[in-house]
Structure formats: structure tokens, C-alpha cells
PDB file of C-alpha atoms in Angstrom:
ATOM      1  CA  MET A 742      19.097  -1.416 -11.769  1.00 58.00           C
ATOM      2  CA  SER A 743      20.109  -3.687  -8.950  1.00 77.00           C
ATOM      3  CA  ALA A 744      17.631  -6.034  -7.008  1.00 90.00           C
ATOM      4  CA  ARG A 745      15.267  -3.960  -5.240  1.00 97.00           C
ATOM      5  CA  ILE A 746      14.699  -6.238  -2.204  1.00 98.00           C
ATOM      6  CA  ALA A 747      14.236  -5.263   1.141  1.00 98.00           C
ATOM      7  CA  THR A 748      13.302  -6.786   4.450  1.00 98.00           C
ATOM      8  CA  VAL A 749      12.293  -4.714   7.684  1.00 98.00           C
ATOM      9  CA  SER A 750      11.368  -5.992  10.921  1.00 98.00           C
ATOM     10  CA  ARG A 751       9.348  -4.026  13.810  1.00 98.00           C
ATOM     11  CA  ASP A 752       9.301  -5.211  17.265  1.00 98.00           C
ATOM     12  CA  THR A 753       6.951  -3.493  19.850  1.00 97.00           C
ATOM     13  CA  ASN A 754       5.255  -4.303  23.252  1.00 97.00           C
ATOM     14  CA  GLU A 755       2.090  -4.356  20.728  1.00 97.00           C
ATOM     15  CA  THR A 756       3.218  -5.909  17.459  1.00 98.00           C
ATOM     16  CA  GLN A 757       5.866  -8.129  16.165  1.00 98.00           C
ATOM     17  CA  ILE A 758       6.223  -7.561  12.288  1.00 98.00           C
ATOM     18  CA  LYS A 759       8.434  -8.717   9.593  1.00 98.00           C
ATOM     19  CA  VAL A 760       8.064  -7.676   5.939  1.00 98.00           C
ATOM     20  CA  SER A 761       9.906  -8.528   3.150  1.00 98.00           C
ATOM     21  CA  VAL A 762       9.280  -6.966  -0.483  1.00 98.00           C
ATOM     22  CA  ASN A 763      10.496  -7.543  -3.815  1.00 98.00           C
ATOM     23  CA  LEU A 764       9.712  -4.575  -6.270  1.00 98.00           C
ATOM     24  CA  ASP A 765      10.466  -6.893  -9.192  1.00 97.00           C
ATOM     25  CA  GLY A 766       8.532  -9.926  -8.071  1.00 97.00           C
ATOM     26  CA  GLU A 767       5.828 -12.266  -9.649  1.00 97.00           C
ATOM     27  CA  GLY A 768       2.728 -10.972  -7.537  1.00 98.00           C
ATOM     28  CA  ARG A 769       3.294 -13.517  -4.950  1.00 98.00           C
ATOM     29  CA  LEU A 770       2.248 -13.364  -1.296  1.00 98.00           C
ATOM     30  CA  SER A 771       3.142 -15.133   1.860  1.00 98.00           C
ATOM     31  CA  CYS A 772       0.896 -13.592   4.854  1.00 96.00           C
ATOM     32  CA  GLN A 773      -0.098 -14.057   8.130  1.00 92.00           C
ATOM     33  CA  THR A 774      -1.250 -11.233   9.864  1.00 96.00           C
ATOM     34  CA  GLY A 775      -4.263 -12.867  12.230  1.00 96.00           C
ATOM     35  CA  VAL A 776      -6.799 -10.255  10.532  1.00 97.00           C
ATOM     36  CA  PRO A 777      -8.418 -12.179   7.422  1.00 96.00           C
ATOM     37  CA  PHE A 778      -9.581  -9.515   5.509  1.00 97.00           C
ATOM     38  CA  LEU A 779      -6.708  -7.435   5.615  1.00 97.00           C
ATOM     39  CA  ASP A 780      -4.562 -10.712   4.300  1.00 97.00           C
ATOM     40  CA  HIS A 781      -6.967 -10.577   1.552  1.00 97.00           C
ATOM     41  CA  MET A 782      -6.343  -7.085   0.588  1.00 98.00           C
ATOM     42  CA  LEU A 783      -2.695  -7.509   0.924  1.00 98.00           C
ATOM     43  CA  ASP A 784      -3.023 -10.305  -1.763  1.00 98.00           C
ATOM     44  CA  GLN A 785      -4.456  -7.743  -4.152  1.00 98.00           C
ATOM     45  CA  VAL A 786      -1.613  -5.631  -3.569  1.00 98.00           C
ATOM     46  CA  ALA A 787       1.038  -8.235  -4.279  1.00 98.00           C
ATOM     47  CA  ARG A 788      -0.936  -9.713  -7.320  1.00 98.00           C
ATOM     48  CA  HIS A 789      -2.226  -6.523  -9.047  1.00 98.00           C
ATOM     49  CA  GLY A 790       1.408  -4.784  -8.470  1.00 98.00           C
ATOM     50  CA  MET A 791       3.417  -7.850  -9.508  1.00 98.00           C
ATOM     51  CA  ILE A 792       5.480  -7.203  -6.059  1.00 98.00           C
ATOM     52  CA  ASP A 793       6.456  -9.987  -3.986  1.00 98.00           C
ATOM     53  CA  LEU A 794       5.292  -9.819  -0.474  1.00 98.00           C
ATOM     54  CA  ASP A 795       6.535 -12.203   2.666  1.00 98.00           C
ATOM     55  CA  ILE A 796       4.792 -10.738   5.910  1.00 98.00           C
ATOM     56  CA  ASN A 797       4.576 -12.415   9.058  1.00 98.00           C
ATOM     57  CA  ALA A 798       2.696 -10.223  11.879  1.00 98.00           C
ATOM     58  CA  THR A 799       1.743 -11.017  15.537  1.00 97.00           C
ATOM     59  CA  GLY A 800      -0.206  -8.458  17.292  1.00 97.00           C
ATOM     60  CA  ASP A 801      -2.665  -7.664  20.211  1.00 97.00           C
ATOM     61  CA  LEU A 802      -5.520  -8.749  18.353  1.00 96.00           C
ATOM     62  CA  HIS A 803      -7.373  -9.757  21.757  1.00 96.00           C
ATOM     63  CA  ILE A 804      -7.682  -5.876  22.351  1.00 95.00           C
ATOM     64  CA  ASP A 805      -8.453  -5.008  18.350  1.00 96.00           C
ATOM     65  CA  ASP A 806      -6.973  -4.920  15.284  1.00 98.00           C
ATOM     66  CA  HIS A 807      -5.906  -1.375  15.102  1.00 98.00           C
ATOM     67  CA  HIS A 808      -2.070  -2.082  16.409  1.00 98.00           C
ATOM     68  CA  THR A 809      -1.670  -4.704  13.928  1.00 98.00           C
ATOM     69  CA  VAL A 810      -3.251  -3.139  11.000  1.00 98.00           C
ATOM     70  CA  GLU A 811      -1.325   0.279  11.745  1.00 98.00           C
ATOM     71  CA  ASP A 812       2.195  -0.982  12.420  1.00 98.00           C
ATOM     72  CA  LEU A 813       1.796  -3.364   9.555  1.00 98.00           C
ATOM     73  CA  GLY A 814       1.300  -0.093   7.353  1.00 98.00           C
ATOM     74  CA  ILE A 815       4.369   1.474   8.834  1.00 98.00           C
ATOM     75  CA  THR A 816       6.532  -1.725   8.255  1.00 98.00           C
ATOM     76  CA  LEU A 817       5.640  -2.086   4.822  1.00 98.00           C
ATOM     77  CA  GLY A 818       6.322   1.612   4.016  1.00 98.00           C
ATOM     78  CA  GLN A 819       9.853   1.106   5.708  1.00 98.00           C
ATOM     79  CA  ALA A 820      10.496  -2.067   3.233  1.00 98.00           C
ATOM     80  CA  PHE A 821       9.171   0.079   0.394  1.00 98.00           C
ATOM     81  CA  PHE A 822      11.513   3.034   1.163  1.00 98.00           C
ATOM     82  CA  LYS A 823      14.517   0.832   1.459  1.00 98.00           C
ATOM     83  CA  ALA A 824      13.859  -1.394  -1.763  1.00 98.00           C
ATOM     84  CA  ILE A 825      13.150   1.659  -3.865  1.00 97.00           C
ATOM     85  CA  GLY A 826      16.565   3.078  -3.171  1.00 95.00           C
ATOM     86  CA  ASP A 827      17.520   6.484  -4.859  1.00 95.00           C
ATOM     87  CA  LYS A 828      14.844   6.304  -6.813  1.00 96.00           C
ATOM     88  CA  ARG A 829      16.822   6.909 -10.381  1.00 96.00           C
ATOM     89  CA  GLY A 830      15.242   5.636 -13.223  1.00 96.00           C
ATOM     90  CA  ILE A 831      11.818   5.026 -12.068  1.00 97.00           C
ATOM     91  CA  TYR A 832       8.391   6.483 -13.462  1.00 98.00           C
ATOM     92  CA  ARG A 833       7.767   8.014  -9.821  1.00 98.00           C
ATOM     93  CA  TYR A 834       4.243   8.465 -10.545  1.00 98.00           C
ATOM     94  CA  GLY A 835       1.423   5.728 -10.931  1.00 98.00           C
ATOM     95  CA  HIS A 836      -2.273   5.897 -11.107  1.00 98.00           C
ATOM     96  CA  ALA A 837      -5.145   3.449 -11.619  1.00 98.00           C
ATOM     97  CA  TYR A 838      -8.941   3.474 -11.904  1.00 98.00           C
ATOM     98  CA  VAL A 839     -10.080  -0.065 -10.880  1.00 98.00           C
ATOM     99  CA  PRO A 840     -13.737  -1.143 -10.957  1.00 98.00           C
ATOM    100  CA  LEU A 841     -15.512  -4.075  -9.457  1.00 98.00           C
ATOM    101  CA  ASP A 842     -19.193  -4.459 -10.039  1.00 98.00           C
ATOM    102  CA  GLU A 843     -20.814  -0.932  -8.687  1.00 98.00           C
ATOM    103  CA  ALA A 844     -17.710   0.000  -7.201  1.00 98.00           C
ATOM    104  CA  LEU A 845     -14.856   2.127  -8.534  1.00 99.00           C
ATOM    105  CA  SER A 846     -12.013   3.632  -6.988  1.00 99.00           C
ATOM    106  CA  ARG A 847      -8.890   5.718  -8.086  1.00 99.00           C
ATOM    107  CA  VAL A 848      -5.354   5.731  -6.765  1.00 99.00           C
ATOM    108  CA  VAL A 849      -2.661   8.179  -7.739  1.00 99.00           C
ATOM    109  CA  ILE A 850       0.643   7.867  -5.938  1.00 98.00           C
ATOM    110  CA  ASP A 851       4.104   9.969  -6.173  1.00 98.00           C
ATOM    111  CA  PHE A 852       7.173   8.698  -4.805  1.00 98.00           C
ATOM    112  CA  SER A 853       7.813  12.489  -3.962  1.00 97.00           C
ATOM    113  CA  GLY A 854      10.050  11.826  -0.736  1.00 97.00           C
ATOM    114  CA  ARG A 855       7.219  13.837   0.883  1.00 97.00           C
ATOM    115  CA  PRO A 856       4.678  12.190   2.940  1.00 98.00           C
ATOM    116  CA  GLY A 857       0.984  12.961   2.503  1.00 98.00           C
ATOM    117  CA  LEU A 858      -2.203  10.924   2.579  1.00 98.00           C
ATOM    118  CA  TYR A 859      -5.442  12.222   1.161  1.00 98.00           C
ATOM    119  CA  MET A 860      -8.335   9.740   1.342  1.00 98.00           C
ATOM    120  CA  ASN A 861     -11.775  10.474   0.152  1.00 98.00           C
ATOM    121  CA  VAL A 862     -13.760   7.139   0.964  1.00 98.00           C
ATOM    122  CA  GLU A 863     -17.183   6.867   2.643  1.00 98.00           C
ATOM    123  CA  PHE A 864     -17.419   3.265   3.660  1.00 98.00           C
ATOM    124  CA  THR A 865     -21.094   2.014   3.426  1.00 98.00           C
ATOM    125  CA  ARG A 866     -20.401  -0.178   6.713  1.00 98.00           C
ATOM    126  CA  ASP A 867     -18.388   0.355   9.664  1.00 98.00           C
ATOM    127  CA  THR A 868     -16.911  -3.383   9.550  1.00 98.00           C
ATOM    128  CA  ILE A 869     -16.056  -5.647   6.631  1.00 97.00           C
ATOM    129  CA  GLY A 870     -15.963  -9.104   8.299  1.00 92.00           C
ATOM    130  CA  SER A 871     -14.623  -8.213  11.767  1.00 92.00           C
ATOM    131  CA  LEU A 872     -12.178  -5.289  10.477  1.00 97.00           C
ATOM    132  CA  ASP A 873     -13.237  -1.915  11.251  1.00 98.00           C
ATOM    133  CA  THR A 874     -13.190   0.190   8.128  1.00 98.00           C
ATOM    134  CA  GLN A 875     -11.499   3.168   9.982  1.00 98.00           C
ATOM    135  CA  LEU A 876      -8.290   1.327  10.143  1.00 98.00           C
ATOM    136  CA  PHE A 877      -7.827   1.147   6.369  1.00 98.00           C
ATOM    137  CA  TRP A 878      -6.814   5.166   6.758  1.00 98.00           C
ATOM    138  CA  GLU A 879      -4.499   4.263   9.481  1.00 98.00           C
ATOM    139  CA  PHE A 880      -2.841   1.473   7.373  1.00 98.00           C
ATOM    140  CA  PHE A 881      -2.251   3.802   4.615  1.00 99.00           C
ATOM    141  CA  GLN A 882      -1.115   6.727   6.877  1.00 98.00           C
ATOM    142  CA  GLY A 883       1.501   4.390   8.213  1.00 98.00           C
ATOM    143  CA  PHE A 884       2.559   3.385   4.872  1.00 98.00           C
ATOM    144  CA  VAL A 885       2.903   6.991   3.250  1.00 98.00           C
ATOM    145  CA  ASN A 886       4.545   8.400   6.387  1.00 98.00           C
ATOM    146  CA  HIS A 887       7.275   5.832   6.353  1.00 98.00           C
ATOM    147  CA  ALA A 888       7.649   5.020   2.273  1.00 98.00           C
ATOM    148  CA  ARG A 889       7.459   8.901   2.153  1.00 98.00           C
ATOM    149  CA  VAL A 890       4.929   9.275  -0.826  1.00 98.00           C
ATOM    150  CA  THR A 891       2.039  11.251  -1.726  1.00 98.00           C
ATOM    151  CA  LEU A 892      -0.991   9.172  -1.803  1.00 99.00           C
ATOM    152  CA  HIS A 893      -4.478  10.294  -3.174  1.00 99.00           C
ATOM    153  CA  ILE A 894      -7.338   7.483  -2.730  1.00 99.00           C
ATOM    154  CA  ASP A 895     -10.701   8.341  -3.988  1.00 98.00           C
ATOM    155  CA  ASN A 896     -13.790   5.957  -3.778  1.00 98.00           C
ATOM    156  CA  ILE A 897     -15.690   7.256  -6.731  1.00 98.00           C
ATOM    157  CA  LYS A 898     -18.806   5.120  -6.297  1.00 98.00           C
ATOM    158  CA  GLY A 899     -19.769   1.924  -4.499  1.00 98.00           C
ATOM    159  CA  PHE A 900     -22.236   0.489  -2.027  1.00 98.00           C
ATOM    160  CA  ASN A 901     -20.845  -2.630  -1.037  1.00 98.00           C
ATOM    161  CA  ALA A 902     -18.054  -2.202   1.437  1.00 98.00           C
ATOM    162  CA  HIS A 903     -16.061  -5.031   0.241  1.00 98.00           C
ATOM    163  CA  HIS A 904     -16.265  -3.820  -3.018  1.00 98.00           C
ATOM    164  CA  GLN A 905     -15.102  -0.357  -2.349  1.00 98.00           C
ATOM    165  CA  ALA A 906     -12.236  -1.862  -0.117  1.00 98.00           C
ATOM    166  CA  GLU A 907     -11.143  -4.281  -2.842  1.00 98.00           C
ATOM    167  CA  THR A 908     -11.227  -1.803  -5.649  1.00 98.00           C
ATOM    168  CA  ILE A 909      -8.830   0.517  -3.583  1.00 99.00           C
ATOM    169  CA  PHE A 910      -6.325  -1.842  -2.899  1.00 98.00           C
ATOM    170  CA  LYS A 911      -6.365  -3.176  -6.331  1.00 98.00           C
ATOM    171  CA  ALA A 912      -5.820   0.291  -7.612  1.00 99.00           C
ATOM    172  CA  PHE A 913      -3.277   0.741  -4.945  1.00 99.00           C
ATOM    173  CA  GLY A 914      -1.236  -2.043  -6.385  1.00 98.00           C
ATOM    174  CA  ARG A 915      -1.766  -0.865 -10.045  1.00 98.00           C
ATOM    175  CA  ALA A 916      -0.338   2.266  -9.012  1.00 99.00           C
ATOM    176  CA  LEU A 917       2.536   1.100  -7.176  1.00 98.00           C
ATOM    177  CA  ARG A 918       3.343  -1.135 -10.356  1.00 98.00           C
ATOM    178  CA  MET A 919       3.476   1.835 -12.592  1.00 98.00           C
ATOM    179  CA  ALA A 920       5.557   4.094 -10.357  1.00 98.00           C
ATOM    180  CA  VAL A 921       8.103   1.725  -9.308  1.00 98.00           C
ATOM    181  CA  ALA A 922       8.818   0.520 -12.871  1.00 97.00           C
ATOM    182  CA  GLU A 923      11.866   1.220 -14.757  1.00 95.00           C
ATOM    183  CA  ASP A 924      11.523   3.795 -17.252  1.00 96.00           C
ATOM    184  CA  PRO A 925      13.795   3.022 -20.158  1.00 95.00           C
ATOM    185  CA  ARG A 926      13.915   6.705 -21.073  1.00 95.00           C
ATOM    186  CA  MET A 927      15.020   8.026 -17.532  1.00 94.00           C
ATOM    187  CA  GLU A 928      17.689   5.219 -17.175  1.00 93.00           C
ATOM    188  CA  GLY A 929      20.188   6.433 -14.472  1.00 93.00           C
ATOM    189  CA  GLN A 930      18.336  10.024 -14.102  1.00 95.00           C
ATOM    190  CA  MET A 931      16.395  11.256 -11.207  1.00 94.00           C
ATOM    191  CA  PRO A 932      12.633  12.044 -12.123  1.00 96.00           C
ATOM    192  CA  SER A 933      12.845  15.277 -10.232  1.00 95.00           C
ATOM    193  CA  THR A 934      14.044  19.116 -11.698  1.00 94.00           C
ATOM    194  CA  LYS A 935      15.737  19.229  -7.752  1.00 92.00           C
ATOM    195  CA  GLY A 936      17.882  16.177  -8.449  1.00 90.00           C
ATOM    196  CA  SER A 937      16.698  14.238  -5.523  1.00 90.00           C
ATOM    197  CA  LEU A 938      13.633  12.776  -3.980  1.00 92.00           C
TER     198      LEU A 938
END
């Protein structure tokens, strides 16, 4: 496979975001979003996904975090869609269960070409730090719509909201790592009976 690297910029009246992604990276993150807990979660995705992420985001945080978090999901999804190419030779599907103390989450992803988010999470707090936990749905919705993936997220148990979120993002990273990996038995082949994804 050729290098699976992409850079995407999004510039609106609400946010200015630039994302670079290397799907075959070393798990490195360079990130400045102005939303500290989101930076912490993106570090989990990079590290556990073995994906290099370079993210710069400026948003209207004086209003709230909504536009920055949502638009970052959109831009990250666009970067993944661009980097993955035609999907020949990849595993396509990825899944992971990740525990953190009392919390346990499962994430399953399919690079299907069909956007769909199915998120079953009841956070035990409305905020983590200053971040509204409702915004995690907005982040993942933006990602799936623009990466064109099907994504199932289930927090199976947990009473600490930080742990709930961290298990979700770690599992997301691990599932991404599995799905985008090269399958030596599928080299040059499309992982679909339809012939395209």
C-alpha cells in the first residue's frame, strides 16, 4: 500500500481546524483544540490506534465547546476518508473491549461507506472537567458522517464518567487500528462482495 496520509482543513465562521492523519503511524499526537479533556481523549485514539494525529483547532469557545468538538469530528472523519483510499486490502472491520477500573466499553467499526452511529452510553455526570458529555455524541456523529463508517459504541458498565469516556476513546482507537490494518490475505482485494465500499 502507498502511504495513507491526509491533511484536511475546515474554515467556518465558528471554527478553523486543520487535521493531518497518518494511518500507519507510531501513535503520536500533536494537538491544540482549547478543550483539554478532548485533547486527552484524542491522545488515547492516537496512542491505542497507532495513528499519528496533528490537530490544530481554533473555535468560538467563548460561546461553548460545541462547534469546536463537532467540527473536529467532521474534519477528522474527512481526513480518515481521504487517507484510507479505496479500502483495498484492509480488514475493514474492527472491534475492541477496553476496561478501566470499574468501567468497560465496546466499540465496533465498519468502513462500510455507509454512515451510521449507534451509541448506547449513559454518562453518570453531565460534564467532565468543563466538557459537556453530550458533545461526545456530536464528535462521533461528525466523524461517522464524513469518514462514512458504521460505528457502534456501548458503555457496558461504569460509574466514573472520566473512566466511561476514556474506555470509549481507547476502544475507538483499538477498533480503528484493527479495521484499517492491512490484511495479507486480502492484498489488492476489495473487502466486499459488492466490489466497492
